[in-house]
Amino acid sequence: MAGLSPTQLRKFQEDGFLVLEGIFSPKECDIMREQIQKIIAEMEVPSHCRIEFSTQEEEQLRAQGNTDYFLTSGDKIRFFFEKGVFDKEGNFLFRPEISINKIGHALHAHNPVFKSVTHSFQVQELVKSLGLEVPVIVQSMYIFKQPHFGGEVTPHQDATFLHTKPLGRVLGVWIALEDATLENGCLWFIPGSHTGGISRRMVQVQTDSGGCTNFIGSEPVYEESRFIPTPIQKGGLILIHGEVVHKSELNRSPHSRHAYTFHIMESKDTQWSQDNWLQPTPELPFPLLYT
């Protein structure tokens, strides 16, 4: 692949997202899935760190944004779980491997398989064709979308959580490791919604008891008719502008919808907001894509 064509680039600029089929081979996808199973097999999560993942604002603040396990995950490999998979004592109600919602947020730094994919020729050619000059990786996630109860992701903009000055410097790369369909929870987008700025921000604040997060602003109610689905086959990739509104539905099918996703920032002439929940650390500064 030699990067985006002029037509594809124009489409991305107009819509704020772009579906690209056949970027990675089925074998490359299988290697990532096999690697994540090895990580799960070695998973150790203390009961007090068994955090349920949610995109509902109140649940985010309660279950994730006010816990050190989440706030300090930017330079680590940590595990976040679906709602309703623990009892009151924090014990698993289901097998751990089918209870996970996502693994984040530094697979790209600590695991050689995901580091290789993140820095792959395919990704670097895409980034070059988008005109990024000094791209850096800020976070990565493996998302499971488990059969029958893989949670919905409510409408949002990535820049809500990964804010820069100026805006427009964050790019999401979403790789389908299995077919993403209408039935198992493919992504949905509002075309052109990346042009109006952002409606809310998740910021980290310091209290007497330590760090926590809060939201500034609120997410508007979007008309469902504005969203369009983007089913994509295994090995396909979706480019996601940091301000485009997108979501995914609950997976009610018997099939999972695994994906590997990461975010790239153009660091030239860009200020990473100091109150973002995610901050680079001396142990893991934001690594350059071109390595």
mmCIF file of C-alpha atoms in Angstrom:
data_model
loop_
_atom_site.group_PDB
_atom_site.id
_atom_site.type_symbol
_atom_site.label_atom_id
_atom_site.label_comp_id
_atom_site.label_asym_id
_atom_site.label_seq_id
_atom_site.Cartn_x
_atom_site.Cartn_y
_atom_site.Cartn_z
ATOM 1 C CA MET A 1 0.000 0.000 0.000
ATOM 2 C CA ALA A 2 1.324 3.454 -0.896
ATOM 3 C CA GLY A 3 -0.863 5.578 1.376
ATOM 4 C CA LEU A 4 -4.091 7.349 0.572
ATOM 5 C CA SER A 5 -5.051 8.386 -2.929
ATOM 6 C CA PRO A 6 -6.152 11.999 -3.518
ATOM 7 C CA THR A 7 -9.767 10.776 -3.650
ATOM 8 C CA GLN A 8 -9.444 8.912 -0.340
ATOM 9 C CA LEU A 9 -7.736 11.864 1.316
ATOM 10 C CA ARG A 10 -10.522 14.178 0.190
ATOM 11 C CA LYS A 11 -13.126 11.722 1.475
ATOM 12 C CA PHE A 12 -11.447 11.596 4.892
ATOM 13 C CA GLN A 13 -11.231 15.366 5.060
ATOM 14 C CA GLU A 14 -14.923 15.719 4.185
ATOM 15 C CA ASP A 15 -16.349 12.953 6.393
ATOM 16 C CA GLY A 16 -13.885 12.779 9.291
ATOM 17 C CA PHE A 17 -13.446 9.028 8.877
ATOM 18 C CA LEU A 18 -12.380 6.608 6.178
ATOM 19 C CA VAL A 19 -12.939 2.860 5.787
ATOM 20 C CA LEU A 20 -10.030 1.013 4.185
ATOM 21 C CA GLU A 21 -10.454 -2.702 3.489
ATOM 22 C CA GLY A 22 -7.630 -5.247 3.286
ATOM 23 C CA ILE A 23 -4.845 -3.311 5.019
ATOM 24 C CA PHE A 24 -3.708 -6.239 7.170
ATOM 25 C CA SER A 25 -3.753 -9.908 6.214
ATOM 26 C CA PRO A 26 -5.920 -12.495 7.996
ATOM 27 C CA LYS A 27 -2.689 -14.034 9.318
ATOM 28 C CA GLU A 28 -1.561 -10.735 10.836
ATOM 29 C CA CYS A 29 -4.956 -10.419 12.530
ATOM 30 C CA ASP A 30 -4.724 -13.958 13.872
ATOM 31 C CA ILE A 31 -1.274 -13.262 15.310
ATOM 32 C CA MET A 32 -2.678 -10.296 17.250
ATOM 33 C CA ARG A 33 -5.572 -12.385 18.558
ATOM 34 C CA GLU A 34 -3.231 -15.194 19.579
ATOM 35 C CA GLN A 35 -0.984 -12.713 21.357
ATOM 36 C CA ILE A 36 -3.860 -11.215 23.314
ATOM 37 C CA GLN A 37 -4.878 -14.698 24.482
ATOM 38 C CA LYS A 38 -1.370 -15.170 25.882
ATOM 39 C CA ILE A 39 -1.691 -11.868 27.731
ATOM 40 C CA ILE A 40 -5.056 -12.919 29.158
ATOM 41 C CA ALA A 41 -3.654 -16.295 30.244
ATOM 42 C CA GLU A 42 -1.052 -14.465 32.350
ATOM 43 C CA MET A 43 -3.507 -11.825 33.612
ATOM 44 C CA GLU A 44 -3.456 -11.020 37.308
ATOM 45 C CA VAL A 45 -5.938 -8.405 38.442
ATOM 46 C CA PRO A 46 -6.349 -7.761 42.179
ATOM 47 C CA SER A 47 -9.991 -7.615 43.207
ATOM 48 C CA HIS A 48 -9.781 -3.890 44.069
ATOM 49 C CA CYS A 49 -8.608 -3.191 40.505
ATOM 50 C CA ARG A 50 -11.434 -4.978 38.734
ATOM 51 C CA ILE A 51 -12.774 -1.933 36.933
ATOM 52 C CA GLU A 52 -15.885 -2.065 34.773
ATOM 53 C CA PHE A 53 -15.623 -0.073 31.548
ATOM 54 C CA SER A 54 -18.449 2.243 30.563
ATOM 55 C CA THR A 55 -19.006 5.215 28.272
ATOM 56 C CA GLN A 56 -21.952 6.532 30.281
ATOM 57 C CA GLU A 57 -20.703 9.738 31.904
ATOM 58 C CA GLU A 58 -21.731 9.049 35.521
ATOM 59 C CA GLU A 59 -20.461 5.478 35.352
ATOM 60 C CA GLN A 60 -17.180 6.637 33.816
ATOM 61 C CA LEU A 61 -16.517 9.015 36.662
ATOM 62 C CA ARG A 62 -17.526 6.524 39.336
ATOM 63 C CA ALA A 63 -15.964 3.333 38.027
ATOM 64 C CA GLN A 64 -12.975 4.539 36.023
ATOM 65 C CA GLY A 65 -12.123 8.198 36.213
ATOM 66 C CA ASN A 66 -11.709 8.239 39.981
ATOM 67 C CA THR A 67 -9.457 5.211 40.290
ATOM 68 C CA ASP A 68 -5.665 5.111 40.206
ATOM 69 C CA TYR A 69 -5.853 1.851 38.259
ATOM 70 C CA PHE A 70 -7.354 3.718 35.303
ATOM 71 C CA LEU A 71 -5.548 7.039 35.720
ATOM 72 C CA THR A 72 -2.119 5.393 35.818
ATOM 73 C CA SER A 73 -2.752 2.985 32.928
ATOM 74 C CA GLY A 74 -1.284 5.207 30.212
ATOM 75 C CA ASP A 75 2.126 3.548 30.387
ATOM 76 C CA LYS A 76 0.969 0.051 31.358
ATOM 77 C CA ILE A 77 -1.024 -2.946 30.127
ATOM 78 C CA ARG A 78 -4.180 -3.104 32.247
ATOM 79 C CA PHE A 79 -7.550 -4.818 32.086
ATOM 80 C CA PHE A 80 -11.056 -3.328 32.056
ATOM 81 C CA PHE A 81 -14.212 -5.397 32.217
ATOM 82 C CA GLU A 82 -17.805 -5.469 31.075
ATOM 83 C CA LYS A 83 -20.608 -4.368 33.375
ATOM 84 C CA GLY A 84 -22.219 -7.076 35.474
ATOM 85 C CA VAL A 85 -19.373 -9.605 35.388
ATOM 86 C CA PHE A 86 -18.454 -9.321 39.123
ATOM 87 C CA ASP A 87 -20.356 -10.180 42.257
ATOM 88 C CA LYS A 88 -20.457 -7.837 45.257
ATOM 89 C CA GLU A 89 -17.129 -9.165 46.509
ATOM 90 C CA GLY A 90 -15.405 -8.566 43.196
ATOM 91 C CA ASN A 91 -15.334 -12.211 42.128
ATOM 92 C CA PHE A 92 -15.887 -13.140 38.492
ATOM 93 C CA LEU A 93 -19.363 -14.358 37.615
ATOM 94 C CA PHE A 94 -18.122 -15.553 34.211
ATOM 95 C CA ARG A 95 -14.828 -16.800 32.829
ATOM 96 C CA PRO A 96 -12.297 -13.943 32.883
ATOM 97 C CA GLU A 97 -11.535 -14.279 29.174
ATOM 98 C CA ILE A 98 -15.157 -13.530 28.227
ATOM 99 C CA SER A 99 -15.547 -10.797 30.847
ATOM 100 C CA ILE A 100 -12.975 -8.367 29.446
ATOM 101 C CA ASN A 101 -14.125 -5.232 27.651
ATOM 102 C CA LYS A 102 -10.704 -3.876 26.720
ATOM 103 C CA ILE A 103 -6.990 -3.958 27.489
ATOM 104 C CA GLY A 104 -5.109 -0.641 27.542
ATOM 105 C CA HIS A 105 -3.387 1.687 27.253
ATOM 106 C CA ALA A 106 0.221 0.901 26.274
ATOM 107 C CA LEU A 107 0.200 -2.331 24.291
ATOM 108 C CA HIS A 108 2.072 -0.406 21.604
ATOM 109 C CA ALA A 109 4.987 0.137 23.988
ATOM 110 C CA HIS A 110 5.250 -3.091 25.959
ATOM 111 C CA ASN A 111 4.223 -5.883 23.614
ATOM 112 C CA PRO A 112 6.363 -6.624 20.541
ATOM 113 C CA VAL A 113 3.456 -7.872 18.403
ATOM 114 C CA PHE A 114 1.353 -4.744 18.907
ATOM 115 C CA LYS A 115 4.385 -2.474 18.715
ATOM 116 C CA SER A 116 5.184 -3.995 15.317
ATOM 117 C CA VAL A 117 1.652 -3.416 14.030
ATOM 118 C CA THR A 118 1.517 0.139 15.385
ATOM 119 C CA HIS A 119 4.790 1.019 13.643
ATOM 120 C CA SER A 120 4.078 -1.086 10.552
ATOM 121 C CA PHE A 121 4.789 -0.028 6.989
ATOM 122 C CA GLN A 122 1.062 0.163 6.259
ATOM 123 C CA VAL A 123 0.415 2.604 9.110
ATOM 124 C CA GLN A 124 3.454 4.723 8.351
ATOM 125 C CA GLU A 125 2.425 5.092 4.706
ATOM 126 C CA LEU A 126 -1.063 6.190 5.740
ATOM 127 C CA VAL A 127 0.345 8.741 8.166
ATOM 128 C CA LYS A 128 2.730 10.133 5.561
ATOM 129 C CA SER A 129 -0.082 10.580 3.054
ATOM 130 C CA LEU A 130 -2.077 12.516 5.674
ATOM 131 C CA GLY A 131 0.769 14.993 5.945
ATOM 132 C CA LEU A 132 1.760 14.375 9.562
ATOM 133 C CA GLU A 133 5.335 15.516 10.138
ATOM 134 C CA VAL A 134 6.222 14.422 13.695
ATOM 135 C CA PRO A 135 3.590 11.802 14.624
ATOM 136 C CA VAL A 136 3.673 10.228 18.079
ATOM 137 C CA ILE A 137 1.683 7.379 19.628
ATOM 138 C CA VAL A 138 -0.306 8.443 22.688
ATOM 139 C CA GLN A 139 -2.293 5.315 23.596
ATOM 140 C CA SER A 140 -3.475 1.911 22.395
ATOM 141 C CA MET A 141 -6.307 -0.489 23.239
ATOM 142 C CA TYR A 142 -7.481 -3.983 22.399
ATOM 143 C CA ILE A 143 -11.294 -4.057 22.339
ATOM 144 C CA PHE A 144 -13.201 -7.345 22.580
ATOM 145 C CA LYS A 145 -16.923 -6.579 22.070
ATOM 146 C CA GLN A 146 -17.837 -9.909 23.643
ATOM 147 C CA PRO A 147 -20.643 -12.090 22.204
ATOM 148 C CA HIS A 148 -24.139 -11.400 23.577
ATOM 149 C CA PHE A 149 -23.121 -8.629 26.021
ATOM 150 C CA GLY A 150 -20.265 -6.598 24.580
ATOM 151 C CA GLY A 151 -21.162 -3.126 25.828
ATOM 152 C CA GLU A 152 -22.310 -0.201 23.710
ATOM 153 C CA VAL A 153 -20.071 2.817 23.209
ATOM 154 C CA THR A 154 -22.211 5.930 23.383
ATOM 155 C CA PRO A 155 -21.758 8.814 20.895
ATOM 156 C CA HIS A 156 -18.537 10.671 21.599
ATOM 157 C CA GLN A 157 -15.531 12.470 20.142
ATOM 158 C CA ASP A 158 -12.036 11.164 20.878
ATOM 159 C CA ALA A 159 -10.788 14.710 21.521
ATOM 160 C CA THR A 160 -13.040 14.757 24.591
ATOM 161 C CA PHE A 161 -10.485 12.465 26.215
ATOM 162 C CA LEU A 162 -7.352 13.299 24.193
ATOM 163 C CA HIS A 163 -7.385 17.084 23.936
ATOM 164 C CA THR A 164 -4.824 19.208 22.095
ATOM 165 C CA LYS A 165 -4.264 22.848 21.285
ATOM 166 C CA PRO A 166 -4.987 23.436 18.484
ATOM 167 C CA LEU A 167 -7.647 20.810 17.884
ATOM 168 C CA GLY A 168 -7.435 18.505 14.893
ATOM 169 C CA ARG A 169 -4.128 16.913 15.853
ATOM 170 C CA VAL A 170 -5.365 13.475 17.016
ATOM 171 C CA LEU A 171 -6.008 10.570 14.661
ATOM 172 C CA GLY A 172 -7.553 7.216 15.586
ATOM 173 C CA VAL A 173 -6.496 4.023 13.803
ATOM 174 C CA TRP A 174 -9.028 1.200 14.264
ATOM 175 C CA ILE A 175 -8.090 -2.252 12.938
ATOM 176 C CA ALA A 176 -10.757 -4.956 12.595
ATOM 177 C CA LEU A 177 -9.352 -8.290 13.777
ATOM 178 C CA GLU A 178 -12.695 -9.953 12.993
ATOM 179 C CA ASP A 179 -15.497 -8.933 10.673
ATOM 180 C CA ALA A 180 -17.352 -5.977 12.197
ATOM 181 C CA THR A 181 -21.016 -6.204 11.221
ATOM 182 C CA LEU A 182 -24.349 -4.569 11.975
ATOM 183 C CA GLU A 183 -25.112 -7.531 14.223
ATOM 184 C CA ASN A 184 -21.953 -7.601 16.352
ATOM 185 C CA GLY A 185 -21.441 -3.875 16.886
ATOM 186 C CA CYS A 186 -19.640 -2.134 14.011
ATOM 187 C CA LEU A 187 -18.804 1.550 14.320
ATOM 188 C CA TRP A 188 -21.300 4.263 13.341
ATOM 189 C CA PHE A 189 -20.317 7.828 12.377
ATOM 190 C CA ILE A 190 -21.920 11.197 11.717
ATOM 191 C CA PRO A 191 -20.207 12.313 8.482
ATOM 192 C CA GLY A 192 -18.802 15.815 8.650
ATOM 193 C CA SER A 193 -19.247 16.145 12.419
ATOM 194 C CA HIS A 194 -15.530 16.796 12.900
ATOM 195 C CA THR A 195 -15.835 20.411 11.765
ATOM 196 C CA GLY A 196 -17.720 21.925 14.700
ATOM 197 C CA GLY A 197 -15.256 21.614 17.577
ATOM 198 C CA ILE A 198 -15.921 19.562 20.702
ATOM 199 C CA SER A 199 -18.844 19.676 23.096
ATOM 200 C CA ARG A 200 -17.220 18.391 26.294
ATOM 201 C CA ARG A 201 -13.887 17.508 27.845
ATOM 202 C CA MET A 202 -12.787 14.919 30.385
ATOM 203 C CA VAL A 203 -10.188 16.585 32.613
ATOM 204 C CA GLN A 204 -8.049 15.341 35.446
ATOM 205 C CA VAL A 205 -8.258 17.286 38.689
ATOM 206 C CA GLN A 206 -6.392 16.973 41.952
ATOM 207 C CA THR A 207 -8.211 16.616 45.258
ATOM 208 C CA ASP A 208 -7.062 16.072 48.818
ATOM 209 C CA SER A 209 -7.464 12.335 48.292
ATOM 210 C CA GLY A 210 -5.551 12.247 44.996
ATOM 211 C CA GLY A 211 -6.342 12.443 41.303
ATOM 212 C CA CYS A 212 -9.785 12.112 39.753
ATOM 213 C CA THR A 213 -11.573 13.243 36.610
ATOM 214 C CA ASN A 214 -14.529 15.401 35.772
ATOM 215 C CA PHE A 215 -16.365 16.474 32.629
ATOM 216 C CA ILE A 216 -16.581 20.031 31.360
ATOM 217 C CA GLY A 217 -19.529 20.604 29.050
ATOM 218 C CA SER A 218 -21.971 17.934 27.933
ATOM 219 C CA GLU A 219 -22.552 15.670 24.974
ATOM 220 C CA PRO A 220 -25.532 16.829 22.905
ATOM 221 C CA VAL A 221 -28.327 14.497 21.912
ATOM 222 C CA TYR A 222 -27.670 13.415 18.342
ATOM 223 C CA GLU A 223 -30.383 12.422 15.888
ATOM 224 C CA GLU A 224 -30.079 8.715 15.211
ATOM 225 C CA SER A 225 -30.787 9.298 11.525
ATOM 226 C CA ARG A 226 -27.511 11.185 11.159
ATOM 227 C CA PHE A 227 -25.373 8.124 11.959
ATOM 228 C CA ILE A 228 -24.245 5.760 9.227
ATOM 229 C CA PRO A 229 -22.829 2.278 9.916
ATOM 230 C CA THR A 230 -19.373 1.207 8.755
ATOM 231 C CA PRO A 231 -19.225 -2.594 8.591
ATOM 232 C CA ILE A 232 -15.719 -3.725 7.722
ATOM 233 C CA GLN A 233 -14.036 -7.041 7.067
ATOM 234 C CA LYS A 234 -11.260 -8.656 9.055
ATOM 235 C CA GLY A 235 -7.979 -6.888 8.270
ATOM 236 C CA GLY A 236 -9.657 -3.617 7.361
ATOM 237 C CA LEU A 237 -8.803 -0.304 8.993
ATOM 238 C CA ILE A 238 -10.794 2.820 9.833
ATOM 239 C CA LEU A 239 -9.148 6.221 10.134
ATOM 240 C CA ILE A 240 -10.948 8.363 12.728
ATOM 241 C CA HIS A 241 -10.567 12.136 13.042
ATOM 242 C CA GLY A 242 -10.318 13.202 16.681
ATOM 243 C CA GLU A 243 -13.472 15.318 16.524
ATOM 244 C CA VAL A 244 -15.787 13.106 14.475
ATOM 245 C CA VAL A 245 -18.817 11.820 16.414
ATOM 246 C CA HIS A 246 -19.027 8.027 16.504
ATOM 247 C CA LYS A 247 -20.505 5.176 18.503
ATOM 248 C CA SER A 248 -21.116 1.422 18.500
ATOM 249 C CA GLU A 249 -24.090 -0.639 19.598
ATOM 250 C CA LEU A 250 -24.382 -3.460 22.114
ATOM 251 C CA ASN A 251 -23.264 -6.788 20.652
ATOM 252 C CA ARG A 252 -26.277 -9.083 20.866
ATOM 253 C CA SER A 253 -24.883 -11.606 18.389
ATOM 254 C CA PRO A 254 -23.053 -14.883 19.151
ATOM 255 C CA HIS A 255 -19.909 -13.494 17.495
ATOM 256 C CA SER A 256 -17.246 -11.295 19.062
ATOM 257 C CA ARG A 257 -15.869 -8.181 17.364
ATOM 258 C CA HIS A 258 -12.202 -7.905 18.268
ATOM 259 C CA ALA A 259 -10.316 -4.755 17.273
ATOM 260 C CA TYR A 260 -6.932 -3.179 17.937
ATOM 261 C CA THR A 261 -6.958 0.606 18.027
ATOM 262 C CA PHE A 262 -4.474 3.340 18.810
ATOM 263 C CA HIS A 263 -4.213 7.117 18.622
ATOM 264 C CA ILE A 264 -1.590 9.180 16.844
ATOM 265 C CA MET A 265 -0.909 12.863 17.490
ATOM 266 C CA GLU A 266 0.864 15.329 15.235
ATOM 267 C CA SER A 267 3.304 16.704 17.810
ATOM 268 C CA LYS A 268 4.761 19.506 15.693
ATOM 269 C CA ASP A 269 3.421 22.852 16.941
ATOM 270 C CA THR A 270 0.950 20.995 19.178
ATOM 271 C CA GLN A 271 0.304 21.366 22.899
ATOM 272 C CA TRP A 272 -0.895 18.259 24.724
ATOM 273 C CA SER A 273 -3.357 19.461 27.363
ATOM 274 C CA GLN A 274 -1.906 19.205 30.846
ATOM 275 C CA ASP A 275 -5.282 18.271 32.336
ATOM 276 C CA ASN A 276 -5.854 15.270 30.040
ATOM 277 C CA TRP A 277 -6.352 12.078 32.027
ATOM 278 C CA LEU A 278 -3.445 10.551 30.083
ATOM 279 C CA GLN A 279 -0.011 12.094 30.509
ATOM 280 C CA PRO A 280 3.380 10.959 29.231
ATOM 281 C CA THR A 281 5.770 9.740 31.903
ATOM 282 C CA PRO A 282 9.564 9.658 32.161
ATOM 283 C CA GLU A 283 9.330 5.885 31.761
ATOM 284 C CA LEU A 284 7.130 6.197 28.683
ATOM 285 C CA PRO A 285 7.195 9.503 26.814
ATOM 286 C CA PHE A 286 5.062 9.566 23.706
ATOM 287 C CA PRO A 287 7.101 7.488 21.222
ATOM 288 C CA LEU A 288 7.645 8.632 17.665
ATOM 289 C CA LEU A 289 5.803 6.612 15.046
ATOM 290 C CA TYR A 290 8.842 6.555 12.781
ATOM 291 C CA THR A 291 11.217 4.145 14.509
#
